[in-house]
Amino acid sequence: MDLQHTFTVPIGIDAAWDAFTDIERIAPCLPGAAITGVDGDEFTGTAKVKLGPISLQYAGKGTWVNRDRDSYSAVIDAQGKDKRGNGTAGATISAHLEPDGDGTRVIVDTELKITGRPAQFGRGVIQDVGTKLLDQFAACLATRLAEPAVGPG
């Protein structure tokens, strides 16, 4: 199942790129997600998702397949298993950043593969949940990235 989402963040493209390629910085903005470890281009984490009447708790790992600052594009491959045995989820997430006035447009293409009980809900429900999560992610990022960075002064 292929999903596409586009949103804008209120910062320039270089600052947006630095934020988007820092998985520990952006993960807290994705509802239910937590990074549990980072080792180079690999990371581990958990994600809690409510899909219809069932709650899923995935644990898994992800890998930065590509991070190209020149083209402002990145690809992440992520795989997880539901802790209660309700199936697996895998995603290849491709993101591309483009200047948009004073901000940055982010285009995210996700190739999602789901097995087990969640797969029974079909594309419509999964797309609605994905859109809702990404909208919350984008709103959180917009707020977080609009705040001035606190650093040595």
XYZ file of N, CA and C in Angstrom:
459
model
N 0.850 -1.162 0.000
C 0.000 0.000 0.000
C 0.903 1.234 0.000
N 0.640 2.140 -0.937
C 1.421 3.360 -1.042
C 0.621 4.533 -0.489
N 1.264 5.318 0.354
C 0.651 6.496 0.942
C 1.539 7.699 0.651
N 0.940 8.857 0.401
C 1.726 10.073 0.218
C 1.151 11.181 1.077
N 2.041 11.917 1.715
C 1.656 13.047 2.547
C 2.590 14.209 2.255
N 2.041 15.421 2.274
C 2.831 16.631 2.074
C 2.456 17.623 3.162
N 3.468 18.257 3.747
C 3.223 19.299 4.736
C 4.368 20.294 4.692
N 4.176 21.439 5.356
C 5.178 22.495 5.347
C 5.592 22.815 6.777
N 6.899 23.036 6.970
C 7.414 23.472 8.268
C 7.971 24.888 8.103
N 7.897 25.707 9.172
C 8.206 27.129 9.047
C 9.688 27.491 9.219
N 10.571 26.690 8.651
C 12.002 26.998 8.726
C 12.633 26.727 7.365
N 13.823 27.282 7.167
C 14.534 27.100 5.909
C 14.931 25.651 5.684
N 15.279 25.343 4.443
C 15.521 23.955 4.056
C 16.730 23.338 4.757
N 17.800 24.101 4.985
C 18.971 23.511 5.647
C 18.678 23.161 7.099
N 17.972 24.046 7.796
C 17.588 23.755 9.187
C 16.605 22.590 9.228
N 15.675 22.549 8.267
C 14.707 21.448 8.202
C 15.435 20.127 7.946
N 16.411 20.147 7.043
C 17.173 18.928 6.740
C 17.878 18.422 7.997
N 18.530 19.328 8.733
C 19.236 18.922 9.952
C 18.266 18.289 10.951
N 17.075 18.859 11.065
C 16.083 18.311 11.991
C 15.578 16.949 11.532
N 15.251 16.840 10.254
C 14.674 15.593 9.747
C 15.645 14.428 9.752
N 16.927 14.712 9.706
C 17.890 13.615 9.700
C 18.402 13.295 11.104
N 17.791 13.903 12.112
C 18.099 13.609 13.514
C 16.913 12.836 14.094
N 16.962 11.518 13.957
C 15.823 10.659 14.299
C 15.410 10.824 15.766
N 16.371 11.033 16.651
C 16.037 11.189 18.069
C 15.306 12.506 18.327
N 15.546 13.508 17.497
C 14.891 14.807 17.666
C 13.447 14.777 17.153
N 13.210 14.077 16.039
C 11.875 14.122 15.442
C 10.940 13.025 15.937
N 11.474 11.905 16.417
C 10.623 10.784 16.842
C 9.579 11.171 17.889
N 9.919 12.027 18.875
C 8.895 12.380 19.873
C 7.674 13.081 19.272
N 7.789 13.602 18.053
C 6.647 14.258 17.416
C 5.683 13.262 16.778
N 6.110 12.034 16.581
C 5.214 11.035 15.996
C 4.454 10.375 17.137
N 3.132 10.566 17.197
C 2.356 10.032 18.327
C 2.596 8.534 18.524
N 2.936 8.166 19.764
C 3.124 6.763 20.109
C 4.493 6.203 19.807
N 5.383 6.985 19.183
C 6.701 6.473 18.803
C 7.756 6.831 19.842
N 8.713 5.924 20.010
C 9.848 6.179 20.901
C 11.080 5.495 20.316
N 12.176 6.205 20.301
C 13.451 5.625 19.861
C 14.130 5.050 21.098
N 14.542 3.780 21.011
C 15.172 3.142 22.155
C 16.672 2.991 21.999
N 17.185 3.207 20.784
C 18.625 3.133 20.577
C 19.010 3.570 19.178
N 20.210 4.159 19.060
C 20.733 4.577 17.768
C 22.176 4.109 17.666
N 22.501 3.477 16.540
C 23.861 3.005 16.294
C 24.198 3.295 14.836
N 24.831 4.431 14.597
C 25.163 4.818 13.226
C 23.900 5.069 12.423
N 23.729 4.327 11.326
C 22.562 4.485 10.465
C 21.394 3.599 10.884
N 21.555 2.856 11.972
C 20.485 1.969 12.437
C 19.906 2.480 13.746
N 18.611 2.230 13.943
C 17.973 2.630 15.188
C 16.900 1.615 15.540
N 16.573 1.550 16.823
C 15.517 0.665 17.298
C 14.479 1.532 18.005
N 13.264 1.005 18.052
C 12.224 1.778 18.706
C 10.929 1.014 18.837
N 9.944 1.726 19.359
C 8.610 1.169 19.535
C 7.589 2.165 18.985
N 6.444 1.649 18.632
C 5.352 2.504 18.162
C 4.035 1.897 18.620
N 3.188 2.737 19.193
C 1.846 2.320 19.595
C 0.866 2.973 18.635
N -0.014 2.153 18.065
C -0.985 2.646 17.095
C -2.342 2.031 17.405
N -3.380 2.856 17.361
C -4.742 2.335 17.514
C -5.358 2.291 16.125
N -5.765 1.108 15.722
C -6.343 0.903 14.398
C -7.716 0.273 14.595
N -8.742 1.089 14.394
C -10.082 0.576 14.656
C -10.177 0.153 16.111
N -10.695 -1.041 16.379
C -10.890 -1.483 17.761
C -9.640 -2.097 18.401
N -8.538 -2.229 17.653
C -7.368 -2.882 18.252
C -6.222 -1.891 18.451
N -5.508 -2.111 19.541
C -4.308 -1.332 19.829
C -3.108 -2.208 19.514
N -2.182 -1.636 18.780
C -0.990 -2.368 18.376
C 0.229 -1.748 19.034
N 1.169 -2.591 19.416
C 2.418 -2.118 19.993
C 3.552 -2.783 19.225
N 4.098 -2.036 18.283
C 5.181 -2.575 17.459
C 6.529 -2.268 18.095
N 7.436 -3.226 17.978
C 8.831 -3.018 18.355
C 9.646 -3.448 17.145
N 10.651 -2.669 16.812
C 11.415 -3.040 15.639
C 12.632 -2.175 15.442
N 13.096 -2.193 14.193
C 14.303 -1.433 13.887
C 14.152 -0.733 12.552
N 14.951 0.285 12.391
C 14.959 1.039 11.154
C 16.386 1.298 10.715
N 16.535 1.579 9.442
C 17.845 1.873 8.874
C 17.728 3.042 7.910
N 18.658 3.980 8.021
C 18.757 5.035 7.008
C 19.382 4.378 5.789
N 18.616 4.181 4.738
C 19.125 3.583 3.502
C 19.906 4.636 2.721
N 19.431 5.881 2.797
C 20.042 6.965 2.043
C 19.746 8.286 2.735
N 20.744 9.157 2.783
C 20.570 10.545 3.245
C 21.422 11.409 2.328
N 20.789 12.115 1.417
C 21.509 12.913 0.423
C 21.194 14.392 0.628
N 22.106 15.076 1.278
C 21.902 16.499 1.586
C 21.805 17.336 0.310
N 22.544 16.959 -0.748
C 22.532 17.742 -1.984
C 21.138 17.798 -2.614
N 20.405 16.671 -2.554
C 19.064 16.638 -3.143
C 17.969 16.743 -2.073
N 18.382 16.872 -0.807
C 17.447 16.941 0.321
C 16.462 15.774 0.287
N 16.999 14.579 0.083
C 16.141 13.396 0.068
C 16.739 12.330 0.982
N 15.851 11.545 1.576
C 16.270 10.491 2.489
C 15.312 9.311 2.364
N 15.845 8.129 2.652
C 15.035 6.910 2.638
C 15.322 6.136 3.922
N 14.240 5.722 4.583
C 14.336 4.885 5.787
C 13.599 3.584 5.510
N 14.206 2.477 5.913
C 13.540 1.182 5.869
C 13.272 0.785 7.320
N 12.019 0.488 7.652
C 11.649 0.137 9.027
C 10.821 -1.143 9.041
N 11.074 -1.982 10.033
C 10.355 -3.248 10.192
C 10.014 -3.425 11.662
N 8.794 -3.891 11.935
C 8.411 -4.118 13.320
C 7.432 -5.264 13.450
N 7.380 -5.804 14.684
C 6.440 -6.878 15.019
C 5.574 -6.406 16.162
N 4.290 -6.749 16.087
C 3.392 -6.418 17.188
C 3.740 -7.297 18.386
N 3.835 -6.689 19.565
C 4.223 -7.419 20.780
C 3.206 -8.473 21.187
N 1.940 -8.310 20.740
C 0.900 -9.278 21.116
C 0.656 -10.305 20.020
N 1.497 -10.327 19.018
C 1.358 -11.322 17.964
C 0.299 -11.010 16.926
N -0.113 -9.734 16.805
C -1.143 -9.367 15.833
C -0.605 -9.098 14.437
N 0.659 -9.395 14.188
C 1.187 -9.217 12.847
C 2.448 -8.386 12.810
N 2.835 -8.027 11.589
C 4.051 -7.255 11.366
C 3.721 -6.028 10.522
N 4.629 -5.086 10.562
C 4.515 -3.908 9.713
C 5.897 -3.588 9.175
N 5.939 -3.216 7.923
C 7.187 -2.798 7.309
C 6.915 -1.580 6.457
N 7.880 -0.693 6.402
C 7.688 0.512 5.607
C 9.009 0.958 5.005
N 8.922 1.415 3.774
C 10.017 2.144 3.161
C 9.506 3.568 3.028
N 10.170 4.466 3.723
C 9.721 5.853 3.791
C 10.723 6.718 3.037
N 10.246 7.375 1.993
C 11.084 8.274 1.209
C 10.605 9.694 1.460
N 11.526 10.557 1.857
C 11.175 11.954 2.121
C 12.016 12.860 1.241
N 11.391 13.923 0.768
C 12.071 14.901 -0.068
C 11.671 16.289 0.417
N 12.647 17.164 0.606
C 12.389 18.515 1.077
C 12.582 19.495 -0.067
N 11.700 20.505 -0.127
C 11.774 21.554 -1.150
C 11.568 22.903 -0.492
N 12.286 23.938 -0.954
C 12.029 25.277 -0.421
C 10.597 25.699 -0.755
N 9.963 26.399 0.183
C 8.595 26.879 -0.025
C 8.484 28.240 0.670
N 8.831 29.312 -0.048
C 8.859 30.636 0.567
C 9.892 30.652 1.672
N 9.475 31.080 2.880
C 10.387 31.085 4.026
C 10.442 29.733 4.718
N 9.595 28.809 4.291
C 9.525 27.498 4.931
C 10.055 26.394 4.025
N 9.716 25.179 4.389
C 10.151 23.999 3.637
C 8.973 23.057 3.478
N 8.715 22.640 2.237
C 7.682 21.638 1.954
C 8.340 20.263 2.089
N 7.640 19.377 2.760
C 8.125 18.012 2.966
C 7.154 17.060 2.273
N 7.689 16.245 1.370
C 6.881 15.250 0.664
C 7.335 13.881 1.159
N 6.401 13.128 1.703
C 6.721 11.825 2.270
C 5.937 10.750 1.516
N 6.642 9.822 0.905
C 6.031 8.664 0.246
C 6.345 7.443 1.094
N 5.307 6.702 1.449
C 5.481 5.517 2.281
C 4.933 4.297 1.555
N 5.778 3.291 1.435
C 5.341 1.991 0.929
C 5.170 1.114 2.159
N 3.906 0.815 2.494
C 3.571 0.146 3.743
C 3.134 -1.291 3.482
N 3.690 -2.203 4.272
C 3.279 -3.605 4.194
C 2.854 -4.033 5.590
N 1.600 -4.480 5.712
C 1.058 -4.886 7.003
C 0.523 -6.305 6.890
N 0.818 -7.121 7.912
C 0.287 -8.488 7.946
C -0.524 -8.673 9.232
N -1.298 -9.748 9.281
C -2.051 -10.081 10.484
C -3.360 -9.311 10.578
N -3.877 -9.206 11.796
C -5.184 -8.566 12.030
C -5.306 -7.167 11.431
N -4.282 -6.314 11.556
C -4.439 -4.956 11.012
C -4.693 -4.929 9.504
N -4.196 -5.909 8.790
C -4.371 -5.938 7.333
C -5.845 -6.090 6.951
N -6.660 -6.609 7.851
C -8.082 -6.814 7.577
C -8.869 -5.508 7.490
N -8.303 -4.420 7.983
C -9.033 -3.157 8.007
C -9.057 -2.459 6.660
N -8.181 -2.838 5.776
C -8.203 -2.269 4.436
C -7.546 -0.900 4.339
N -7.360 -0.501 3.111
C -6.627 0.720 2.797
C -7.246 1.977 3.402
N -8.575 2.111 3.334
C -9.235 3.327 3.801
C -8.938 3.629 5.257
N -9.125 2.648 6.133
C -8.897 2.843 7.563
C -7.422 3.115 7.821
N -6.545 2.321 7.194
C -5.108 2.484 7.409
C -4.655 3.857 6.908
N -5.166 4.281 5.768
C -4.784 5.591 5.238
C -5.294 6.708 6.157
N -6.511 6.581 6.669
C -7.049 7.592 7.585
C -6.192 7.710 8.846
N -5.825 6.561 9.415
C -4.988 6.568 10.621
C -3.618 7.158 10.288
N -3.035 6.756 9.164
C -1.735 7.285 8.750
C -1.772 8.790 8.551
N -2.821 9.279 7.919
C -2.963 10.714 7.683
C -3.097 11.467 9.005
N -3.897 10.927 9.913
C -4.089 11.565 11.218
C -2.755 11.636 11.977
N -2.008 10.539 11.984
C -0.714 10.513 12.675
C 0.260 11.504 12.042
N 0.306 11.535 10.701
C 1.238 12.436 10.034
C 0.836 13.897 10.218
N -0.467 14.180 10.269
C -0.917 15.544 10.541
C -0.463 15.989 11.941
N -0.577 15.098 12.923
C -0.130 15.420 14.282
C 1.389 15.603 14.310
N 2.107 14.741 13.575
C 3.563 14.819 13.464
C 3.965 16.172 12.872
N 3.314 16.572 11.778
C 3.637 17.830 11.105
C 3.351 19.026 12.008
N 2.229 19.009 12.716
C 1.884 20.115 13.611
C 2.901 20.230 14.746
N 3.300 19.100 15.307
C 4.296 19.091 16.381
C 5.626 19.628 15.861
N 6.043 19.159 14.685
C 7.298 19.634 14.112
C 7.258 21.127 13.832
N 6.157 21.594 13.273
C 6.029 23.018 12.959
C 6.203 23.848 14.229
N 5.577 23.415 15.319
C 5.698 24.126 16.592
C 7.115 24.024 17.133
N 7.659 22.803 17.147
C 8.987 22.574 17.709
C 10.068 23.294 16.908
N 9.978 23.241 15.589
C 11.017 23.824 14.755
C 10.908 25.337 14.668
N 9.752 25.892 14.980
C 9.584 27.344 14.960
C 10.230 28.001 16.176
N 10.448 27.196 17.223
C 11.072 27.735 18.435
C 12.557 27.939 18.170
N 13.147 29.030 18.695
C 14.575 29.247 18.475
C 15.381 28.149 19.170
N 16.437 27.729 18.507
C 17.310 26.699 19.084
C 18.011 27.285 20.305
N 18.103 26.498 21.360
C 18.808 26.929 22.562
C 20.196 26.339 22.489
N 21.186 27.206 22.494
C 22.553 26.719 22.392
C 23.482 27.673 23.111
N 24.781 27.405 23.035
C 25.733 28.313 23.697
C 25.609 29.707 23.095
N 25.567 30.703 23.931
C 25.265 32.016 23.442
C 26.370 32.967 23.516
